[in-house]
C-alpha positions in Angstrom: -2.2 -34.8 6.1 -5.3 -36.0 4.2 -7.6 -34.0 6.2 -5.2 -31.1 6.1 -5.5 -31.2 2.2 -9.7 -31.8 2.1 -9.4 -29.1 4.6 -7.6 -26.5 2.1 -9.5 -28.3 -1.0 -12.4 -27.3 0.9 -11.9 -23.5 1.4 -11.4 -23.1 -2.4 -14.3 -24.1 -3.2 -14.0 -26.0 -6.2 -16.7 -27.4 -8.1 -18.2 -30.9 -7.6 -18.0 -33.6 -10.3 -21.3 -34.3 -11.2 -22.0 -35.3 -14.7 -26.0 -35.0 -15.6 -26.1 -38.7 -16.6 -25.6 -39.6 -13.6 -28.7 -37.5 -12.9 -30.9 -38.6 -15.3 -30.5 -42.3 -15.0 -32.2 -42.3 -11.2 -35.2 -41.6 -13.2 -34.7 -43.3 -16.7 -37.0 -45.9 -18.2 -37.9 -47.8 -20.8 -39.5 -45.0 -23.5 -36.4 -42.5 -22.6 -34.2 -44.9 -23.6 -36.2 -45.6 -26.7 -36.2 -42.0 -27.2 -32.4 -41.4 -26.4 -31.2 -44.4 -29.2 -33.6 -43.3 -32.5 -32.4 -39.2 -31.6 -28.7 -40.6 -31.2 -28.6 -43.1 -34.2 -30.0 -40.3 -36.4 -27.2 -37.9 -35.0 -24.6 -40.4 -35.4 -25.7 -40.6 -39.1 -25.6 -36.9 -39.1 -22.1 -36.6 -37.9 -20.3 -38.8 -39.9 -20.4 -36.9 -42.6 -19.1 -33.5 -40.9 -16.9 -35.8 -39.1 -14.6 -36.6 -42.5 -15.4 -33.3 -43.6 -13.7 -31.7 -40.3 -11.0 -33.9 -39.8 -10.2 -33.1 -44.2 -10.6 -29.7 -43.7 -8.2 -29.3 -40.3 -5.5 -30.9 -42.4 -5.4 -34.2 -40.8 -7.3 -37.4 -42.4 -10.9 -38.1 -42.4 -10.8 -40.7 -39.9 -9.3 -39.0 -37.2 -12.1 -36.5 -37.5 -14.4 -39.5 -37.1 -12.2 -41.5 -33.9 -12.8 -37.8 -32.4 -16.3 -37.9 -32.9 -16.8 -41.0 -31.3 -14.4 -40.3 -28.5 -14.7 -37.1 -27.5 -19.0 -37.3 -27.9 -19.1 -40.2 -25.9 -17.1 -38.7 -23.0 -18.9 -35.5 -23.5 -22.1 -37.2 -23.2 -20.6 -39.2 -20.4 -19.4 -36.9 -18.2 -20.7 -32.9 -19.6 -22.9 -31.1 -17.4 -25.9 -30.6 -20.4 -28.4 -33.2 -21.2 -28.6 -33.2 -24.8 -25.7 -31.4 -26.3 -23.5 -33.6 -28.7 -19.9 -33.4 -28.7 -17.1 -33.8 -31.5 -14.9 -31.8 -34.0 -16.5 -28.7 -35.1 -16.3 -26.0 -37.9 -15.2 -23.2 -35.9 -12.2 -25.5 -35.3 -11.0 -26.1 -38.5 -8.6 -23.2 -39.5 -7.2 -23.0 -36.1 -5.9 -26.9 -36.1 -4.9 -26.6 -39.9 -2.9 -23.2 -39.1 -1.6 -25.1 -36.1 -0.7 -28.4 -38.3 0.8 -25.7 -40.7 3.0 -23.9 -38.0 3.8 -26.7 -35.3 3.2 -30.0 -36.9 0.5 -32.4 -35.9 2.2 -34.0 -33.2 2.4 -30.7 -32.1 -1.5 -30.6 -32.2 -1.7 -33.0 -30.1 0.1 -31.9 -27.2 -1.5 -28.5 -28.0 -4.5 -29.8 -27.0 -3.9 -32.5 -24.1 -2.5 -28.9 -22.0 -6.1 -27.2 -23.7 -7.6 -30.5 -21.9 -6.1 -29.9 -18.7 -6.7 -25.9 -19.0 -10.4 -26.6 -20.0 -10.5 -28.7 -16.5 -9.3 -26.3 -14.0 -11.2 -23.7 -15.6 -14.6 -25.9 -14.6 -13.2 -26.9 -11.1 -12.6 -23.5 -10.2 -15.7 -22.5 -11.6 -14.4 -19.8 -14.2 -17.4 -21.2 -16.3 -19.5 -18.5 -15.4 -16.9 -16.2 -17.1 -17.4 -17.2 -20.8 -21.1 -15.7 -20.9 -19.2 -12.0 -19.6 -17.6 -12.2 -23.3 -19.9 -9.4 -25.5 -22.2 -10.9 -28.5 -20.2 -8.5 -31.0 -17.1 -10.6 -30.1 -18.8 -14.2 -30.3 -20.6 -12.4 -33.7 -17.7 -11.5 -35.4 -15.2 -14.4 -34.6 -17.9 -16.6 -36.1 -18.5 -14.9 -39.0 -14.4 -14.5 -39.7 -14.1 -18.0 -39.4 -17.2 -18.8 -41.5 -15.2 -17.2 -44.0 -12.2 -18.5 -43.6 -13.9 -21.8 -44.0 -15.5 -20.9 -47.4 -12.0 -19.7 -48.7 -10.2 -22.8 -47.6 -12.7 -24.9 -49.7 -12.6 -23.0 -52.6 -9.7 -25.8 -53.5 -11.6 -29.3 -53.3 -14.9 -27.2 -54.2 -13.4 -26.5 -57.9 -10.8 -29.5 -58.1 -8.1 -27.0 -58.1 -4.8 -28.8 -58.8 -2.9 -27.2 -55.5 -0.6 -29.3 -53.7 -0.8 -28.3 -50.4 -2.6 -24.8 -48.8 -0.8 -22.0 -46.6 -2.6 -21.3 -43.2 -2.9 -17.3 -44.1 -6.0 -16.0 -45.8 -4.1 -14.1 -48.3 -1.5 -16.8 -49.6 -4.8 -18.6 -49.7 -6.6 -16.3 -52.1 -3.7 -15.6 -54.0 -3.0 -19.3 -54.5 -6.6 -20.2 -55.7 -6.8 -16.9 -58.0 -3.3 -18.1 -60.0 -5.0 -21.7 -60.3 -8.3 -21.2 -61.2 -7.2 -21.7 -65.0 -7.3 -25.6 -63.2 -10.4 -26.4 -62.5 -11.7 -29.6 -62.6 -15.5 -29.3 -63.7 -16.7 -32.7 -62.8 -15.7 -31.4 -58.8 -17.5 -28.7 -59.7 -20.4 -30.1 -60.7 -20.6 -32.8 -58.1 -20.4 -29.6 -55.4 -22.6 -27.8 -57.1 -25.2 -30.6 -57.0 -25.1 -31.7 -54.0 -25.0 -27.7 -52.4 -28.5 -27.4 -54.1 -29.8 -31.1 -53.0 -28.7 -29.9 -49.5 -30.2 -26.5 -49.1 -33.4 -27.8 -50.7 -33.6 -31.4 -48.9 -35.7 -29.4 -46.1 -38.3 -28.3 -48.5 -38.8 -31.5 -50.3 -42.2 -32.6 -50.8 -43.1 -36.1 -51.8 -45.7 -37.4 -54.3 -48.9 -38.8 -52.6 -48.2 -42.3 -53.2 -45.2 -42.2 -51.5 -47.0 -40.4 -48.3 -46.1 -42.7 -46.0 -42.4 -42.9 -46.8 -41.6 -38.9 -46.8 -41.7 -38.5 -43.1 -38.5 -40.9 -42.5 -37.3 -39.5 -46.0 -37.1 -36.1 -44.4 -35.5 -37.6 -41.6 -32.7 -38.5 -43.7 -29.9 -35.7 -43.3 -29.8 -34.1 -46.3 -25.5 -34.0 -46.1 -26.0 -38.2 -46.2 -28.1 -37.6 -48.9 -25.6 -35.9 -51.1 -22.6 -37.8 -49.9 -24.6 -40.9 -51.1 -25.5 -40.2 -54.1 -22.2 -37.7 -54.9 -20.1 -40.8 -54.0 -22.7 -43.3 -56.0 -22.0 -41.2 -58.7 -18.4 -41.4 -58.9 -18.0 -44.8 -58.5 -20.6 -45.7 -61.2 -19.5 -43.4 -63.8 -15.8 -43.4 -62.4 -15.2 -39.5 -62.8 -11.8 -38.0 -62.4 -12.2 -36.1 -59.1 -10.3 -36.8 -56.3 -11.6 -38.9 -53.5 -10.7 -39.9 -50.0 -9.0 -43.2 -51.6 -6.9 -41.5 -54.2 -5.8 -38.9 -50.8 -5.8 -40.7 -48.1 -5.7 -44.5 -49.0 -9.4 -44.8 -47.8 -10.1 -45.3 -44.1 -9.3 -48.1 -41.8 -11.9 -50.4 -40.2 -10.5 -50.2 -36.8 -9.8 -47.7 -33.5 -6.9 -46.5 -33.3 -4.2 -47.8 -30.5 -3.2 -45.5 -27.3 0.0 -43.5 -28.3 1.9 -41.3 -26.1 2.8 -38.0 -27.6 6.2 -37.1 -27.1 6.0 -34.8 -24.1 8.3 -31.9 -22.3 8.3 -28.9 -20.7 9.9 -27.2 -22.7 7.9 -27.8 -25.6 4.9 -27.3 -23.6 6.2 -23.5 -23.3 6.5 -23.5 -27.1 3.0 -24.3 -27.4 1.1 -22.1 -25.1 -0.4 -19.9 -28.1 -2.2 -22.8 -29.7 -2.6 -24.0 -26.1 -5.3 -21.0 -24.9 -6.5 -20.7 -28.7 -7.8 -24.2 -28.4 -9.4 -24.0 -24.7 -10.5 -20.5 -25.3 -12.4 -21.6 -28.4 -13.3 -24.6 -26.6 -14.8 -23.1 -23.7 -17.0 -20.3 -25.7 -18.3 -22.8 -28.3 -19.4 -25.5 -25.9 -20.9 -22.9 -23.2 -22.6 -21.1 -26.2 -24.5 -24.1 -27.4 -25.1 -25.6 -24.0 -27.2 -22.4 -23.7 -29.3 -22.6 -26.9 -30.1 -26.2 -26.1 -31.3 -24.8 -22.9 -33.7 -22.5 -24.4 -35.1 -25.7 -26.9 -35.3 -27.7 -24.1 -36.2 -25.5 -20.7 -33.2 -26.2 -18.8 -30.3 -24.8 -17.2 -27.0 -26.5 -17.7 -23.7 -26.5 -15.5 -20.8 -24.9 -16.9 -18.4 -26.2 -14.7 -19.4 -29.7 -15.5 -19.6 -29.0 -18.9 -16.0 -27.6 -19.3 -14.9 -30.5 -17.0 -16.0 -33.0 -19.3 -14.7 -30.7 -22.8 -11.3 -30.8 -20.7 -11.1 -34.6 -20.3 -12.5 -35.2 -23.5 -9.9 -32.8 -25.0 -7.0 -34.5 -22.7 -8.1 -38.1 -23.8 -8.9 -37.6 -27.5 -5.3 -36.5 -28.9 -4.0 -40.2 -27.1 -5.7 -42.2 -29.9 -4.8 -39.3 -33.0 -7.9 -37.3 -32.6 -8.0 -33.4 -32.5 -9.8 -30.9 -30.6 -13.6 -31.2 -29.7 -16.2 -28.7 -28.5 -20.3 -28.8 -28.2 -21.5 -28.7 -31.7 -24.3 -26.4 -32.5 -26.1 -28.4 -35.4 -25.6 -32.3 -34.3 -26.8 -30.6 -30.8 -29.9 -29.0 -32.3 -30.8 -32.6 -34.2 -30.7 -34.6 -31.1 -33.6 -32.1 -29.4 -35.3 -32.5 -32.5 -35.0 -35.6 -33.0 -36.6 -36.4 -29.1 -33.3 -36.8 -26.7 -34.2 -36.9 -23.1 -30.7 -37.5 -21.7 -26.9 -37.8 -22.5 -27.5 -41.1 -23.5 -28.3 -40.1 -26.8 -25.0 -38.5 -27.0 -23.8 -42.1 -26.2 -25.5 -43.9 -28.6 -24.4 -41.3 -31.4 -20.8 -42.6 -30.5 -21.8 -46.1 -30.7 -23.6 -45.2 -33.9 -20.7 -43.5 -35.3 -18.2 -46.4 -34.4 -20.4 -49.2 -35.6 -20.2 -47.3 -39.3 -17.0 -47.6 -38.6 -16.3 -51.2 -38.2 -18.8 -52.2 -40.6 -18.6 -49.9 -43.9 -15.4 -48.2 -43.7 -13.7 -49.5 -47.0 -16.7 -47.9 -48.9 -15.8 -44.6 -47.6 -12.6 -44.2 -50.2 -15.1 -43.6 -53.2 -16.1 -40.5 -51.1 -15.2 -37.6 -53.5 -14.0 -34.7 -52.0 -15.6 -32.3 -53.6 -18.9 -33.1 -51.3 -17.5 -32.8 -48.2 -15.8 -29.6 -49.7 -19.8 -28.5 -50.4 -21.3 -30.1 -46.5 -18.2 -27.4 -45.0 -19.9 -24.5 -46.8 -23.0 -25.2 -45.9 -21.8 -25.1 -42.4 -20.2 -22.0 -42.6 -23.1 -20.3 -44.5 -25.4 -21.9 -41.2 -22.6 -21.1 -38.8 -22.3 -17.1 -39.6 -25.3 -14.5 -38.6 -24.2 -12.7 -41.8 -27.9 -10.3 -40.6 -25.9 -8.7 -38.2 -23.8 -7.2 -40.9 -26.9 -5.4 -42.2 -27.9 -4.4 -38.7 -24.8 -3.0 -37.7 -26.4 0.7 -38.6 -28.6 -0.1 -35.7 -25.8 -0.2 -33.2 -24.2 2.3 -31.7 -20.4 3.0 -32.9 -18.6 1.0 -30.4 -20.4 -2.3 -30.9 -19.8 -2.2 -34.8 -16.2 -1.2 -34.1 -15.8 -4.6 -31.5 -17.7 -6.6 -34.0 -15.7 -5.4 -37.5 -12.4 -5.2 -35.3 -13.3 -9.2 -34.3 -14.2 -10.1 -37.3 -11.4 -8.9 -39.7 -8.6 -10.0 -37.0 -10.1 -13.5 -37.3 -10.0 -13.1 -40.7 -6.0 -11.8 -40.9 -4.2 -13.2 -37.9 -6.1 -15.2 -35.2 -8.6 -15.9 -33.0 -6.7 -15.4 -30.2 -5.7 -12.1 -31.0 -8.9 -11.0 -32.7 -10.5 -12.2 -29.1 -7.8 -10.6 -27.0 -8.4 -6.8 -29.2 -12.1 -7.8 -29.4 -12.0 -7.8 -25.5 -9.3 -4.7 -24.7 -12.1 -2.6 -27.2 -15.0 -3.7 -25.6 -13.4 -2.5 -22.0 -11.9 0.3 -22.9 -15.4 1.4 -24.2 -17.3 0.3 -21.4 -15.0 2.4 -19.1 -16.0 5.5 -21.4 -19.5 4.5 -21.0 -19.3 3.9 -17.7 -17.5 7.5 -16.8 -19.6 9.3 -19.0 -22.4 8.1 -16.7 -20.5 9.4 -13.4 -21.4 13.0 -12.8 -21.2 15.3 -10.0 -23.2 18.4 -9.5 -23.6 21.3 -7.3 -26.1 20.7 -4.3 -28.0 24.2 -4.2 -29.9 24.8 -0.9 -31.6 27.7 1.1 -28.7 30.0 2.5 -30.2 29.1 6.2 -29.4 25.6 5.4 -26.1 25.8 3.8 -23.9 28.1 5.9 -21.1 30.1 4.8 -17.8 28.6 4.3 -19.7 25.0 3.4 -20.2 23.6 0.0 -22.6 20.6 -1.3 -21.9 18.4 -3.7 -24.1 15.4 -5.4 -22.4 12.0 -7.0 -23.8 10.4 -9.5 -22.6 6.6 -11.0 -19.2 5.3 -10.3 -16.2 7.0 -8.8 -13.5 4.9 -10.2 -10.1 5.6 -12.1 -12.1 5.9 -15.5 -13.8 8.9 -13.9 -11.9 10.6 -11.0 -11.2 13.5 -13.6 -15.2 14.5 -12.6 -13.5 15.6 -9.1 -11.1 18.1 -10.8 -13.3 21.1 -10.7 -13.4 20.4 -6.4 -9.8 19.3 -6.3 -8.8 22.5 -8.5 -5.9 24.3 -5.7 -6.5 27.6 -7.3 -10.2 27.6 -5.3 -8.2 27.0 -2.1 -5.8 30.2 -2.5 -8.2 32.8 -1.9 -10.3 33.9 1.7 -12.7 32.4 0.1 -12.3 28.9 0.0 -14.4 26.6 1.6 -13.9 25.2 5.2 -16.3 22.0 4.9 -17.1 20.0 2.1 -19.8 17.6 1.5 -20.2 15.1 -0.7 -23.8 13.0 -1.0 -23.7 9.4 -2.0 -26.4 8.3 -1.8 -26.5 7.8 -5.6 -23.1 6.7 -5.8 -23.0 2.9 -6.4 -19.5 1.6 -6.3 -16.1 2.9 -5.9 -13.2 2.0 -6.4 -9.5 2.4 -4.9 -8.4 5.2 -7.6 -11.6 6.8 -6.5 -10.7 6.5 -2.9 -7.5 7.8 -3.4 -9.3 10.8 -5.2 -11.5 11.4 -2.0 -8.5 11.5 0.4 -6.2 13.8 -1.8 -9.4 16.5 -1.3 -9.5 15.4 2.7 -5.6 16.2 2.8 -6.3 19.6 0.5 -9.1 20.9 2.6 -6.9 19.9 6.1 -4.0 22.0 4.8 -6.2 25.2 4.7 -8.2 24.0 8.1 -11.2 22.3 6.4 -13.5 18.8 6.5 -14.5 16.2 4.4 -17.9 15.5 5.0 -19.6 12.2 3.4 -23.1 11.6 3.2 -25.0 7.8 3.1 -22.8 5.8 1.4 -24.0 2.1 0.4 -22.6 -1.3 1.3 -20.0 -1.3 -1.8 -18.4 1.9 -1.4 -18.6 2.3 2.5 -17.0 -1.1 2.2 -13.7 -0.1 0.0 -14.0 3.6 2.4 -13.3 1.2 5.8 -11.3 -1.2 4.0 -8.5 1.7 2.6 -8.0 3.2 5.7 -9.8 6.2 5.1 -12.5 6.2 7.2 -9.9 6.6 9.8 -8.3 9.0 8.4 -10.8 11.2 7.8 -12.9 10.4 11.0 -15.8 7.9 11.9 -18.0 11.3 12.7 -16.9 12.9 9.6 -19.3 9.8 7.4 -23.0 9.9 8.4 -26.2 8.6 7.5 -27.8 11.3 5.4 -28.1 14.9 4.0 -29.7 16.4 7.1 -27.1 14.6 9.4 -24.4 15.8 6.7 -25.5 19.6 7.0 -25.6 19.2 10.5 -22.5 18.2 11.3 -20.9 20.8 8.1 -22.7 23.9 10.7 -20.8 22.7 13.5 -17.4 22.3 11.9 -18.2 25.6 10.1 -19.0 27.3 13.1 -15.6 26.0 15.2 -13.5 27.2 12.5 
């Protein structure tokens, strides 16, 4: 029985397990490892920040954004088939688990993305990886940039101090909501975001005095969203200003890991959830395979895309069993580990370790945290996270990539990504079928009269015979040529130039074969390659029409068109 099932397991041909720690550590040393802890320390420090911010912004509480960094980066790290990308919560996540909290609860979430987990996994062992790169740019472009937004618009409330209770999930109860409350607006939040917006966008360009020389190259080191947390939250503590802060919210939060919880689980809830389900592994799935392959191009490496939605789906199945919420490969902790000198995953590890020893050691100082700054660190991610360029260079395109790209990004904006994804993708096929057909031609072959015989006509193909562009065959198929005396006796088509075919097109070819039979005529097909001699045998029709009837080239074509010609 066990051999039986290796045996089938076998002839599937899944893909193997094989996390790149496991590669890396046959040749680790001393200096990597060096190298690995300073790049993951200064991530970890990195991410706690966006961590709090993430898990605010999702409508869930700040820690739970930070138990999922720690979680789901370590197993990512662990067990992920890149060697430097860094796991955890990320932006393009935040208004799909806050309109999920809003619709289906939390516990809801959860569940939601335990089956993403397991979806995320089979995708990887079946080795559908591949698949996400076959999405278009102008659908990765505009999703991101509709969610960008969506993230600027959701933070409009803790950016201004807005007195609003609770937030809907859709964009325009949103905007509504925070246009009849502005009259509310708390201008010490306002000036803390504010200030610490500007420290953040200008911490890259700071330059130190001379006598402090020596200190400005671990200075700029120093994340510039630490920066303005620290000195936001120094600020209202010292001065104790009236904004609200993670205290006053959320009660502060606590110095521990969370205990293993079972979610409630059925069946038939699981069918209730399938939405949010393939929104959360589908979002998954393109943002952790998208920033795999720009730390592959900093880095000069090729990662496995199988592995790596392997580990997002274990990460993703065992992060919601200790409260945590969906995780993907994050663009901008990724991007500060390569800089930062990470060799391997273990930096990935030690961010997790960084991130939990924070944690356990300075966690009742995070409840003077104001809000208002992580409000500010979430729209500096979204202003980093959208290519708002490609707006201006959408006259550069033609018509159908800025209707996939506008179409992508205003459905994100209105309804979903799912549905913005599914249109985005129904657009961008529908118009490469156009394209595609357009292509396909098929013209008249014009020849000597003592090479083309009477009663025998030549014809060319050009492209793709397939159901977007069987119409092309119309003006051959046409039954009003086939009335008269005359109508041709052989036909041949060439091609040579014809590079794939498909069964509508096959169907095509055969009505002619059946057309010309009825009025005592051939079918003659000339050098046909692998693909479309392939779907010819496979159909039935070279049968039907007769192993002599399909022949190497022209000259054999015209060859055999004189003899039928000649019988009839």
């Amino acid at each position: 029985m066990l051999a039986q099932l290796r045996a089938r397991l076998a002839r599937l041909q899944l893909a193997p397990f094989r996390p790149y720690l496991w590669h890396s550590l046959q040749s680790y040393d001393r200096a990597k490892f060096f190298k690995d802890v300073s790049a993951g320390a200064t991530v970890g420090i990195v991410a706690l920040p966006l961590a709090m911010a993430f898990g605010i912004a999702s409508g869930a509480k700040p820690e739970q954004g930070i138990f999922t960094a720690i979680i789901a980066g370590f197993l990512i790290s662990a067990l992920g088939g890149s060697r430097v990308q860094i796991g955890g919560p990320a932006g393009a996540f935040v208004v799909i688990i806050y309109g999920i909290i809003a619709q289906y609860g939390f516990a809801n979430l959860l569940i939601s993305t335990m089956c993403a987990g397991v979806l995320l996994f089979l995708m990887g062992l079946t080795r559908l990886g591949v698949l996400v790169r076959f999405i278009p740019v102008s659908i990765v472009i505009g999703f991101t940039n509709g969610i960008a937004v969506l993230i600027i618009v959701s933070q409009l409330k803790d950016l201004l101090g807005l007195s609003i209770a609770h937030m809907p999930a859709d964009f325009f109860q949103q905007a509504e909501l925070i246009g009849r409350s502005l009259h509310t607006i708390n201008p010490y939040a306002l000036g803390i975001a504010s200030a610490s917006l500007a420290l953040m966008l200008l911490w890259p360009k700071l330059s130190l005095p001379a006598a402090a020389h020596r200190g400005q190259r671990f200075v700029r080191h120093l994340p510039g969203t630490l920066v303005a947390l620290v000195l936001a939250t120094a600020c209202v503590w010292l001065f104790e200003l009236p904004v609200e802060t993670i205290g006053s919210k959320f009660g502060g939060i606590p110095q521990e890991l969370p205990s293993l919880t079972l979610p409630a689980f059925s069946w038939e809830l699981v069918k209730q959830l399938v939405a949010p389900t393939i929104t959360i592994a589908l979002l998954g799935a393109i943002e952790s395979l998208l920033c795999a392959r720009i730390a592959d191009k900093l880095i000069d490496d090729r990662h496995d895309p199988n592995q790596e939605l392997m580990a997002q789906g274990i990460a993703n199945f065992v992060t919601p069993l200790f409260g945590g919420i969906p995780a993907t490969g994050t663009i901008a902790r990724t991007v500060t580990n390569v800089e930062n000198g990470a060799v391997s995953p273990v930096a990935g590890i030690v961010h997790a370790a960084t991130l939990l020893a924070i944690v356990l050691i300075a966690a009742p100082l995070a409840s003077h945290i104001p809000l208002a700054v992580l409000a500010a660190i979430l729209m500096l991610v979204a202003r980093n996270m959208g290519e708002w360029h490609e707006f201006a260079r959408l006259k550069n395109f033609p018509v159908t990539y800025r209707t996939i790209l506008l179409a992508t990004f205003f459905l994100t904006v209105i309804f979903d990504l799912t549905v913005a994804v599914q249109v985005g993708l129904v657009l961008a096929s529908l118009f490469f079928i156009y394209r595609i057909s357009q292509i396909t031609r098929i013209e008249r072959v014009a020849l000597a009269e003592e090479q083309m015989p009477d009663g025998v006509e030549a014809y060319r193909l050009f492209g793709s015979l397939f159901f977007g562009a069987v119409s092309k065959l119309e003006a051959v198929t046409d039954p009003a040529r086939y009335a008269g005396s005359n109508a041709p006796h052989v036909i041949v088509f060439d091609l040579a130039l014809l590079i794939s075919l498909d069964t509508t097109g096959v169907e095509a070819l055969d009505a002619l074969r059946k057309q010309l039979a009825r009025h005592g005529g051939t079918l003659v097909l000339s050098g046909p390659h692998e693909q479309p001699l392939s779907m010819l045998t496979r159909s039935g029709f070279v049968n039907r029409i007769g192993a002599e009837n399909i022949v190497a080239d022209m000259p054999a074509a015209l060859s055999r068109a004189r003899l039928l010609a000649a019988a009839s």
